[in-house]
mmCIF file of N, CA and C in Angstrom:
data_model
loop_
_atom_site.group_PDB
_atom_site.id
_atom_site.type_symbol
_atom_site.label_atom_id
_atom_site.label_comp_id
_atom_site.label_asym_id
_atom_site.label_seq_id
_atom_site.Cartn_x
_atom_site.Cartn_y
_atom_site.Cartn_z
ATOM 1 N N MET A 130 0.829 -1.178 0.000
ATOM 2 C CA MET A 130 0.000 0.000 0.000
ATOM 3 C C MET A 130 0.876 1.246 0.000
ATOM 4 N N ASP A 131 1.949 1.213 0.787
ATOM 5 C CA ASP A 131 2.870 2.341 0.777
ATOM 6 C C ASP A 131 3.515 2.487 -0.591
ATOM 7 N N TYR A 132 3.667 1.359 -1.267
ATOM 8 C CA TYR A 132 4.259 1.396 -2.600
ATOM 9 C C TYR A 132 3.384 2.207 -3.548
ATOM 10 N N LEU A 133 2.055 2.015 -3.463
ATOM 11 C CA LEU A 133 1.158 2.728 -4.368
ATOM 12 C C LEU A 133 1.153 4.222 -4.081
ATOM 13 N N ILE A 134 1.153 4.564 -2.821
ATOM 14 C CA ILE A 134 1.180 5.984 -2.458
ATOM 15 C C ILE A 134 2.535 6.567 -2.813
ATOM 16 N N GLY A 135 3.586 5.788 -2.544
ATOM 17 C CA GLY A 135 4.927 6.238 -2.871
ATOM 18 C C GLY A 135 5.129 6.398 -4.362
ATOM 19 N N ALA A 136 4.468 5.542 -5.162
ATOM 20 C CA ALA A 136 4.601 5.644 -6.611
ATOM 21 C C ALA A 136 4.050 6.970 -7.107
ATOM 22 N N ALA A 137 2.963 7.400 -6.533
ATOM 23 C CA ALA A 137 2.379 8.673 -6.946
ATOM 24 C C ALA A 137 3.264 9.839 -6.506
ATOM 25 N N GLN A 138 3.924 9.713 -5.369
ATOM 26 C CA GLN A 138 4.768 10.793 -4.873
ATOM 27 C C GLN A 138 6.118 10.825 -5.578
ATOM 28 N N ASN A 139 6.611 9.669 -5.969
ATOM 29 C CA ASN A 139 7.914 9.587 -6.624
ATOM 30 C C ASN A 139 7.889 10.106 -8.043
ATOM 31 N N VAL A 140 6.716 10.309 -8.597
ATOM 32 C CA VAL A 140 6.613 10.775 -9.977
ATOM 33 C C VAL A 140 7.277 12.135 -10.127
ATOM 34 N N THR A 141 7.187 12.968 -9.123
ATOM 35 C CA THR A 141 7.745 14.320 -9.222
ATOM 36 C C THR A 141 9.201 14.396 -8.783
ATOM 37 N N GLN A 142 9.715 13.366 -8.126
ATOM 38 C CA GLN A 142 11.094 13.408 -7.641
ATOM 39 C C GLN A 142 12.052 12.965 -8.753
ATOM 40 N N HIS A 143 13.257 13.531 -8.767
ATOM 41 C CA HIS A 143 14.292 13.140 -9.728
ATOM 42 C C HIS A 143 15.194 12.119 -9.080
ATOM 43 N N GLU A 144 15.424 11.020 -9.780
ATOM 44 C CA GLU A 144 16.320 10.001 -9.259
ATOM 45 C C GLU A 144 17.736 10.254 -9.796
ATOM 46 N N THR A 145 18.715 9.943 -8.995
ATOM 47 C CA THR A 145 20.104 10.095 -9.451
ATOM 48 C C THR A 145 20.714 8.724 -9.635
ATOM 49 N N ASN A 146 21.624 8.615 -10.594
ATOM 50 C CA ASN A 146 22.295 7.335 -10.806
ATOM 51 C C ASN A 146 23.532 7.258 -9.922
ATOM 52 N N MET A 147 24.347 6.222 -10.106
ATOM 53 C CA MET A 147 25.512 5.982 -9.249
ATOM 54 C C MET A 147 26.536 7.115 -9.331
ATOM 55 N N GLU A 148 26.597 7.825 -10.441
ATOM 56 C CA GLU A 148 27.592 8.875 -10.611
ATOM 57 C C GLU A 148 27.115 10.213 -10.061
ATOM 58 N N GLY A 149 25.853 10.274 -9.534
ATOM 59 C CA GLY A 149 25.337 11.510 -8.988
ATOM 60 C C GLY A 149 24.653 12.372 -10.023
ATOM 61 N N LYS A 150 24.513 11.869 -11.236
ATOM 62 C CA LYS A 150 23.855 12.640 -12.282
ATOM 63 C C LYS A 150 22.409 12.186 -12.404
ATOM 64 N N THR A 151 21.550 13.094 -12.816
ATOM 65 C CA THR A 151 20.154 12.730 -13.026
ATOM 66 C C THR A 151 20.017 12.002 -14.345
ATOM 67 N N GLU A 152 19.014 11.129 -14.399
ATOM 68 C CA GLU A 152 18.771 10.380 -15.626
ATOM 69 C C GLU A 152 18.108 11.297 -16.638
ATOM 70 N N ASP A 153 17.998 10.834 -17.857
ATOM 71 C CA ASP A 153 17.422 11.668 -18.914
ATOM 72 C C ASP A 153 15.940 11.939 -18.643
ATOM 73 N N ALA A 154 15.371 12.844 -19.399
ATOM 74 C CA ALA A 154 14.003 13.302 -19.182
ATOM 75 C C ALA A 154 12.983 12.196 -19.394
ATOM 76 N N SER A 155 13.277 11.245 -20.242
ATOM 77 C CA SER A 155 12.302 10.188 -20.508
ATOM 78 C C SER A 155 12.103 9.292 -19.280
ATOM 79 N N SER A 156 13.139 9.114 -18.461
ATOM 80 C CA SER A 156 12.988 8.268 -17.278
ATOM 81 C C SER A 156 12.324 9.014 -16.125
ATOM 82 N N THR A 157 12.334 10.350 -16.125
ATOM 83 C CA THR A 157 11.712 11.110 -15.043
ATOM 84 C C THR A 157 10.295 11.532 -15.387
ATOM 85 N N ALA A 158 9.842 11.164 -16.581
ATOM 86 C CA ALA A 158 8.465 11.509 -16.960
ATOM 87 C C ALA A 158 7.513 10.755 -16.031
ATOM 88 N N PRO A 159 6.367 11.339 -15.726
ATOM 89 C CA PRO A 159 5.423 10.679 -14.829
ATOM 90 C C PRO A 159 4.981 9.331 -15.393
ATOM 91 N N LYS A 160 5.056 8.337 -14.540
ATOM 92 C CA LYS A 160 4.616 7.007 -14.956
ATOM 93 C C LYS A 160 3.105 6.935 -14.755
ATOM 94 N N PRO A 161 2.398 6.471 -15.763
ATOM 95 C CA PRO A 161 0.944 6.366 -15.587
ATOM 96 C C PRO A 161 0.617 5.289 -14.551
ATOM 97 N N LEU A 162 -0.371 5.577 -13.743
ATOM 98 C CA LEU A 162 -0.778 4.616 -12.724
ATOM 99 C C LEU A 162 -1.581 3.501 -13.373
ATOM 100 N N THR A 163 -1.446 2.331 -12.830
ATOM 101 C CA THR A 163 -2.233 1.206 -13.337
ATOM 102 C C THR A 163 -3.685 1.396 -12.899
ATOM 103 N N PRO A 164 -4.607 0.731 -13.572
ATOM 104 C CA PRO A 164 -6.014 0.839 -13.147
ATOM 105 C C PRO A 164 -6.229 0.421 -11.688
ATOM 106 N N ALA A 165 -5.489 -0.574 -11.239
ATOM 107 C CA ALA A 165 -5.633 -1.004 -9.842
ATOM 108 C C ALA A 165 -5.171 0.091 -8.886
ATOM 109 N N GLN A 166 -4.069 0.766 -9.227
ATOM 110 C CA GLN A 166 -3.575 1.854 -8.380
ATOM 111 C C GLN A 166 -4.558 3.017 -8.375
ATOM 112 N N THR A 167 -5.125 3.311 -9.531
ATOM 113 C CA THR A 167 -6.105 4.396 -9.624
ATOM 114 C C THR A 167 -7.329 4.093 -8.767
ATOM 115 N N ARG A 168 -7.822 2.844 -8.853
ATOM 116 C CA ARG A 168 -8.987 2.461 -8.043
ATOM 117 C C ARG A 168 -8.666 2.536 -6.561
ATOM 118 N N LEU A 169 -7.455 2.108 -6.174
ATOM 119 C CA LEU A 169 -7.055 2.153 -4.770
ATOM 120 C C LEU A 169 -6.991 3.591 -4.261
ATOM 121 N N LEU A 170 -6.396 4.480 -5.026
ATOM 122 C CA LEU A 170 -6.318 5.884 -4.616
ATOM 123 C C LEU A 170 -7.707 6.499 -4.504
ATOM 124 N N LYS A 171 -8.576 6.178 -5.455
ATOM 125 C CA LYS A 171 -9.947 6.701 -5.408
ATOM 126 C C LYS A 171 -10.679 6.163 -4.180
ATOM 127 N N ARG A 172 -10.490 4.885 -3.880
ATOM 128 C CA ARG A 172 -11.136 4.275 -2.721
ATOM 129 C C ARG A 172 -10.627 4.907 -1.423
ATOM 130 N N GLN A 173 -9.337 5.218 -1.354
ATOM 131 C CA GLN A 173 -8.781 5.872 -0.171
ATOM 132 C C GLN A 173 -9.361 7.273 -0.001
ATOM 133 N N GLN A 174 -9.554 7.984 -1.095
ATOM 134 C CA GLN A 174 -10.149 9.318 -1.025
ATOM 135 C C GLN A 174 -11.591 9.232 -0.541
ATOM 136 N N GLU A 175 -12.342 8.248 -1.030
ATOM 137 C CA GLU A 175 -13.725 8.075 -0.592
ATOM 138 C C GLU A 175 -13.784 7.740 0.897
ATOM 139 N N LEU A 176 -12.864 6.894 1.344
ATOM 140 C CA LEU A 176 -12.827 6.519 2.758
ATOM 141 C C LEU A 176 -12.548 7.735 3.639
ATOM 142 N N GLU A 177 -11.610 8.568 3.239
ATOM 143 C CA GLU A 177 -11.316 9.789 3.992
ATOM 144 C C GLU A 177 -12.518 10.727 4.017
ATOM 145 N N HIS A 178 -13.220 10.815 2.898
ATOM 146 C CA HIS A 178 -14.419 11.661 2.822
ATOM 147 C C HIS A 178 -15.466 11.176 3.823
ATOM 148 N N TRP A 179 -15.722 9.851 3.855
ATOM 149 C CA TRP A 179 -16.726 9.310 4.762
ATOM 150 C C TRP A 179 -16.295 9.478 6.216
ATOM 151 N N LYS A 180 -15.003 9.346 6.499
ATOM 152 C CA LYS A 180 -14.526 9.549 7.870
ATOM 153 C C LYS A 180 -14.761 10.977 8.326
ATOM 154 N N ARG A 181 -14.541 11.941 7.412
ATOM 155 C CA ARG A 181 -14.715 13.351 7.779
ATOM 156 C C ARG A 181 -16.184 13.703 7.964
ATOM 157 N N HIS A 182 -17.076 13.124 7.174
ATOM 158 C CA HIS A 182 -18.479 13.543 7.178
ATOM 159 C C HIS A 182 -19.407 12.587 7.918
ATOM 160 N N SER A 183 -18.883 11.550 8.560
ATOM 161 C CA SER A 183 -19.755 10.563 9.201
ATOM 162 C C SER A 183 -20.518 11.159 10.386
ATOM 163 N N LYS A 184 -19.897 12.024 11.159
ATOM 164 C CA LYS A 184 -20.582 12.616 12.322
ATOM 165 C C LYS A 184 -21.752 13.490 11.870
ATOM 166 N N GLN A 185 -21.529 14.291 10.850
ATOM 167 C CA GLN A 185 -22.596 15.144 10.331
ATOM 168 C C GLN A 185 -23.725 14.291 9.755
ATOM 169 N N LEU A 186 -23.393 13.238 9.042
ATOM 170 C CA LEU A 186 -24.392 12.367 8.453
ATOM 171 C C LEU A 186 -25.187 11.653 9.540
ATOM 172 N N ARG A 187 -24.503 11.218 10.586
ATOM 173 C CA ARG A 187 -25.172 10.534 11.686
ATOM 174 C C ARG A 187 -26.173 11.460 12.371
ATOM 175 N N SER A 188 -25.795 12.721 12.581
ATOM 176 C CA SER A 188 -26.717 13.657 13.241
ATOM 177 C C SER A 188 -27.911 13.962 12.341
ATOM 178 N N ARG A 189 -27.689 14.079 11.038
ATOM 179 C CA ARG A 189 -28.816 14.293 10.130
ATOM 180 C C ARG A 189 -29.771 13.105 10.136
ATOM 181 N N ASN A 190 -29.210 11.896 10.140
ATOM 182 C CA ASN A 190 -30.049 10.702 10.170
ATOM 183 C C ASN A 190 -30.841 10.628 11.469
ATOM 184 N N LEU A 191 -30.244 11.021 12.577
ATOM 185 C CA LEU A 191 -30.938 11.022 13.864
ATOM 186 C C LEU A 191 -32.104 12.002 13.847
ATOM 187 N N ILE A 192 -31.865 13.203 13.344
ATOM 188 C CA ILE A 192 -32.929 14.211 13.265
ATOM 189 C C ILE A 192 -34.061 13.724 12.364
ATOM 190 N N THR A 193 -33.711 13.144 11.227
ATOM 191 C CA THR A 193 -34.732 12.633 10.311
ATOM 192 C C THR A 193 -35.532 11.513 10.962
ATOM 193 N N GLY A 194 -34.859 10.599 11.643
ATOM 194 C CA GLY A 194 -35.547 9.498 12.307
ATOM 195 C C GLY A 194 -36.484 9.975 13.396
ATOM 196 N N LEU A 195 -36.020 10.938 14.195
ATOM 197 C CA LEU A 195 -36.879 11.476 15.259
ATOM 198 C C LEU A 195 -38.081 12.210 14.681
ATOM 199 N N THR A 196 -37.884 12.924 13.576
ATOM 200 C CA THR A 196 -38.995 13.633 12.940
ATOM 201 C C THR A 196 -40.039 12.658 12.420
ATOM 202 N N ILE A 197 -39.595 11.629 11.733
ATOM 203 C CA ILE A 197 -40.534 10.626 11.213
ATOM 204 C C ILE A 197 -41.240 9.910 12.362
ATOM 205 N N GLY A 198 -40.496 9.571 13.419
ATOM 206 C CA GLY A 198 -41.089 8.914 14.578
ATOM 207 C C GLY A 198 -42.145 9.782 15.256
ATOM 208 N N ALA A 199 -41.859 11.072 15.380
ATOM 209 C CA ALA A 199 -42.821 11.988 16.000
ATOM 210 C C ALA A 199 -44.082 12.096 15.146
ATOM 211 N N PHE A 200 -43.915 12.138 13.834
ATOM 212 C CA PHE A 200 -45.075 12.210 12.940
ATOM 213 C C PHE A 200 -45.932 10.953 13.066
ATOM 214 N N VAL A 201 -45.299 9.786 13.067
ATOM 215 C CA VAL A 201 -46.038 8.526 13.172
ATOM 216 C C VAL A 201 -46.752 8.437 14.515
ATOM 217 N N LEU A 202 -46.073 8.807 15.587
ATOM 218 C CA LEU A 202 -46.685 8.772 16.915
ATOM 219 C C LEU A 202 -47.876 9.733 16.999
ATOM 220 N N GLY A 203 -47.723 10.920 16.437
ATOM 221 C CA GLY A 203 -48.832 11.880 16.424
ATOM 222 C C GLY A 203 -50.018 11.389 15.620
ATOM 223 N N LEU A 204 -49.755 10.799 14.474
ATOM 224 C CA LEU A 204 -50.831 10.268 13.638
ATOM 225 C C LEU A 204 -51.542 9.120 14.338
ATOM 226 N N PHE A 205 -50.794 8.249 14.978
ATOM 227 C CA PHE A 205 -51.383 7.132 15.723
ATOM 228 C C PHE A 205 -52.242 7.648 16.878
ATOM 229 N N SER A 206 -51.714 8.607 17.621
ATOM 230 C CA SER A 206 -52.467 9.169 18.756
ATOM 231 C C SER A 206 -53.753 9.834 18.286
ATOM 232 N N TYR A 207 -53.662 10.582 17.200
ATOM 233 C CA TYR A 207 -54.847 11.245 16.660
ATOM 234 C C TYR A 207 -55.900 10.215 16.250
ATOM 235 N N THR A 208 -55.467 9.126 15.617
ATOM 236 C CA THR A 208 -56.402 8.095 15.180
ATOM 237 C C THR A 208 -57.079 7.436 16.370
ATOM 238 N N ILE A 209 -56.322 7.099 17.398
ATOM 239 C CA ILE A 209 -56.899 6.472 18.590
ATOM 240 C C ILE A 209 -57.881 7.419 19.268
ATOM 241 N N LEU A 210 -57.518 8.679 19.379
ATOM 242 C CA LEU A 210 -58.402 9.666 19.998
ATOM 243 C C LEU A 210 -59.698 9.814 19.205
ATOM 244 N N SER A 211 -59.605 9.814 17.895
ATOM 245 C CA SER A 211 -60.800 9.935 17.054
ATOM 246 C C SER A 211 -61.722 8.740 17.234
ATOM 247 N N VAL A 212 -61.157 7.555 17.312
ATOM 248 C CA VAL A 212 -61.972 6.349 17.492
ATOM 249 C C VAL A 212 -62.658 6.382 18.852
ATOM 250 N N ARG A 213 -61.965 6.821 19.894
ATOM 251 C CA ARG A 213 -62.577 6.918 21.226
ATOM 252 C C ARG A 213 -63.735 7.911 21.230
ATOM 253 N N GLN A 214 -63.539 9.049 20.586
ATOM 254 C CA GLN A 214 -64.607 10.040 20.525
ATOM 255 C C GLN A 214 -65.795 9.501 19.741
ATOM 256 N N GLU A 215 -65.530 8.756 18.706
ATOM 257 C CA GLU A 215 -66.604 8.185 17.903
ATOM 258 C C GLU A 215 -67.409 7.189 18.730
ATOM 259 N N ARG A 216 -66.718 6.378 19.535
ATOM 260 C CA ARG A 216 -67.415 5.415 20.397
ATOM 261 C C ARG A 216 -68.275 6.146 21.427
ATOM 262 N N SER A 217 -67.734 7.194 22.028
ATOM 263 C CA SER A 217 -68.502 7.919 23.041
ATOM 264 C C SER A 217 -69.708 8.610 22.400
ATOM 265 N N MET A 218 -69.542 9.080 21.170
ATOM 266 C CA MET A 218 -70.689 9.691 20.477
ATOM 267 C C MET A 218 -71.749 8.638 20.167
ATOM 268 N N ASP A 219 -71.313 7.424 19.812
ATOM 269 C CA ASP A 219 -72.270 6.337 19.580
ATOM 270 C C ASP A 219 -73.017 5.998 20.863
ATOM 271 N N GLU A 220 -72.332 5.980 22.000
ATOM 272 C CA GLU A 220 -72.972 5.707 23.286
ATOM 273 C C GLU A 220 -73.982 6.789 23.624
ATOM 274 N N ILE A 221 -73.644 8.044 23.381
ATOM 275 C CA ILE A 221 -74.571 9.151 23.650
ATOM 276 C C ILE A 221 -75.798 9.035 22.746
ATOM 277 N N ASP A 222 -75.565 8.670 21.482
ATOM 278 C CA ASP A 222 -76.688 8.499 20.561
ATOM 279 C C ASP A 222 -77.596 7.351 21.010
ATOM 280 N N ASP A 223 -76.996 6.255 21.474
ATOM 281 C CA ASP A 223 -77.795 5.127 21.956
ATOM 282 C C ASP A 223 -78.607 5.526 23.178
ATOM 283 N N GLU A 224 -77.992 6.265 24.102
ATOM 284 C CA GLU A 224 -78.712 6.724 25.287
ATOM 285 C C GLU A 224 -79.862 7.652 24.897
ATOM 286 N N ALA A 225 -79.631 8.511 23.926
ATOM 287 C CA ALA A 225 -80.686 9.428 23.484
ATOM 288 C C ALA A 225 -81.839 8.643 22.862
ATOM 289 N N LYS A 226 -81.528 7.607 22.099
ATOM 290 C CA LYS A 226 -82.593 6.784 21.500
ATOM 291 C C LYS A 226 -83.411 6.089 22.575
ATOM 292 N N ILE A 227 -82.728 5.589 23.620
ATOM 293 C CA ILE A 227 -83.430 4.901 24.705
ATOM 294 C C ILE A 227 -84.349 5.878 25.426
ATOM 295 N N ILE A 228 -83.884 7.088 25.685
ATOM 296 C CA ILE A 228 -84.701 8.087 26.382
ATOM 297 C C ILE A 228 -85.920 8.444 25.541
ATOM 298 N N VAL A 229 -85.720 8.587 24.255
ATOM 299 C CA VAL A 229 -86.838 8.924 23.387
ATOM 300 C C VAL A 229 -87.837 7.776 23.361
ATOM 301 N N MET A 230 -87.314 6.538 23.325
ATOM 302 C CA MET A 230 -88.208 5.387 23.270
ATOM 303 C C MET A 230 -89.004 5.245 24.573
ATOM 304 N N LYS A 231 -88.392 5.538 25.732
ATOM 305 C CA LYS A 231 -89.044 5.386 27.019
ATOM 306 C C LYS A 231 -89.869 6.602 27.407
ATOM 307 N N GLY A 232 -89.648 7.683 26.708
ATOM 308 C CA GLY A 232 -90.331 8.926 27.062
ATOM 309 C C GLY A 232 -91.829 8.838 26.793
ATOM 310 N N PRO A 233 -92.552 9.846 27.230
ATOM 311 C CA PRO A 233 -94.014 9.822 27.044
ATOM 312 C C PRO A 233 -94.363 9.881 25.565
ATOM 313 N N ARG A 234 -95.421 9.202 25.234
ATOM 314 C CA ARG A 234 -95.895 9.171 23.854
ATOM 315 C C ARG A 234 -96.838 10.358 23.633
ATOM 316 N N THR A 235 -96.387 11.221 22.759
ATOM 317 C CA THR A 235 -97.252 12.340 22.380
ATOM 318 C C THR A 235 -97.412 12.298 20.877
ATOM 319 N N GLY A 236 -98.179 13.148 20.362
ATOM 320 C CA GLY A 236 -98.402 13.171 18.924
ATOM 321 C C GLY A 236 -97.146 13.578 18.157
ATOM 322 N N ALA A 237 -96.228 14.294 18.804
ATOM 323 C CA ALA A 237 -95.028 14.780 18.126
ATOM 324 C C ALA A 237 -93.991 13.681 17.937
ATOM 325 N N ASN A 238 -93.890 12.729 18.883
ATOM 326 C CA ASN A 238 -92.816 11.737 18.768
ATOM 327 C C ASN A 238 -93.326 10.324 18.470
ATOM 328 N N SER A 239 -94.544 10.144 18.132
ATOM 329 C CA SER A 239 -95.013 8.801 17.872
ATOM 330 C C SER A 239 -95.026 8.451 16.417
#
């Protein structure tokens, strides 16, 4: 792994031969990276990006999860409350029907 990183860094450095002279320009030209080296460097950059932004992403995910959870809990509570009110209204209607049925018979309600 150090070799791949070192290969990219050595491209700009000039090597000297045994006599202390630099080699010709063709040997110091940048060597193209192999596809495997390119993929490795790209993967390392992506890993560094995720390491830097993971805390921010985690906090955003937490906020989103809490928001969705609060919405679901509110919707559930509203639904349960509505059903309870509907039942109590049905009970009141039943009681009203019983009172009307047991009440005195006049020409208006018969």
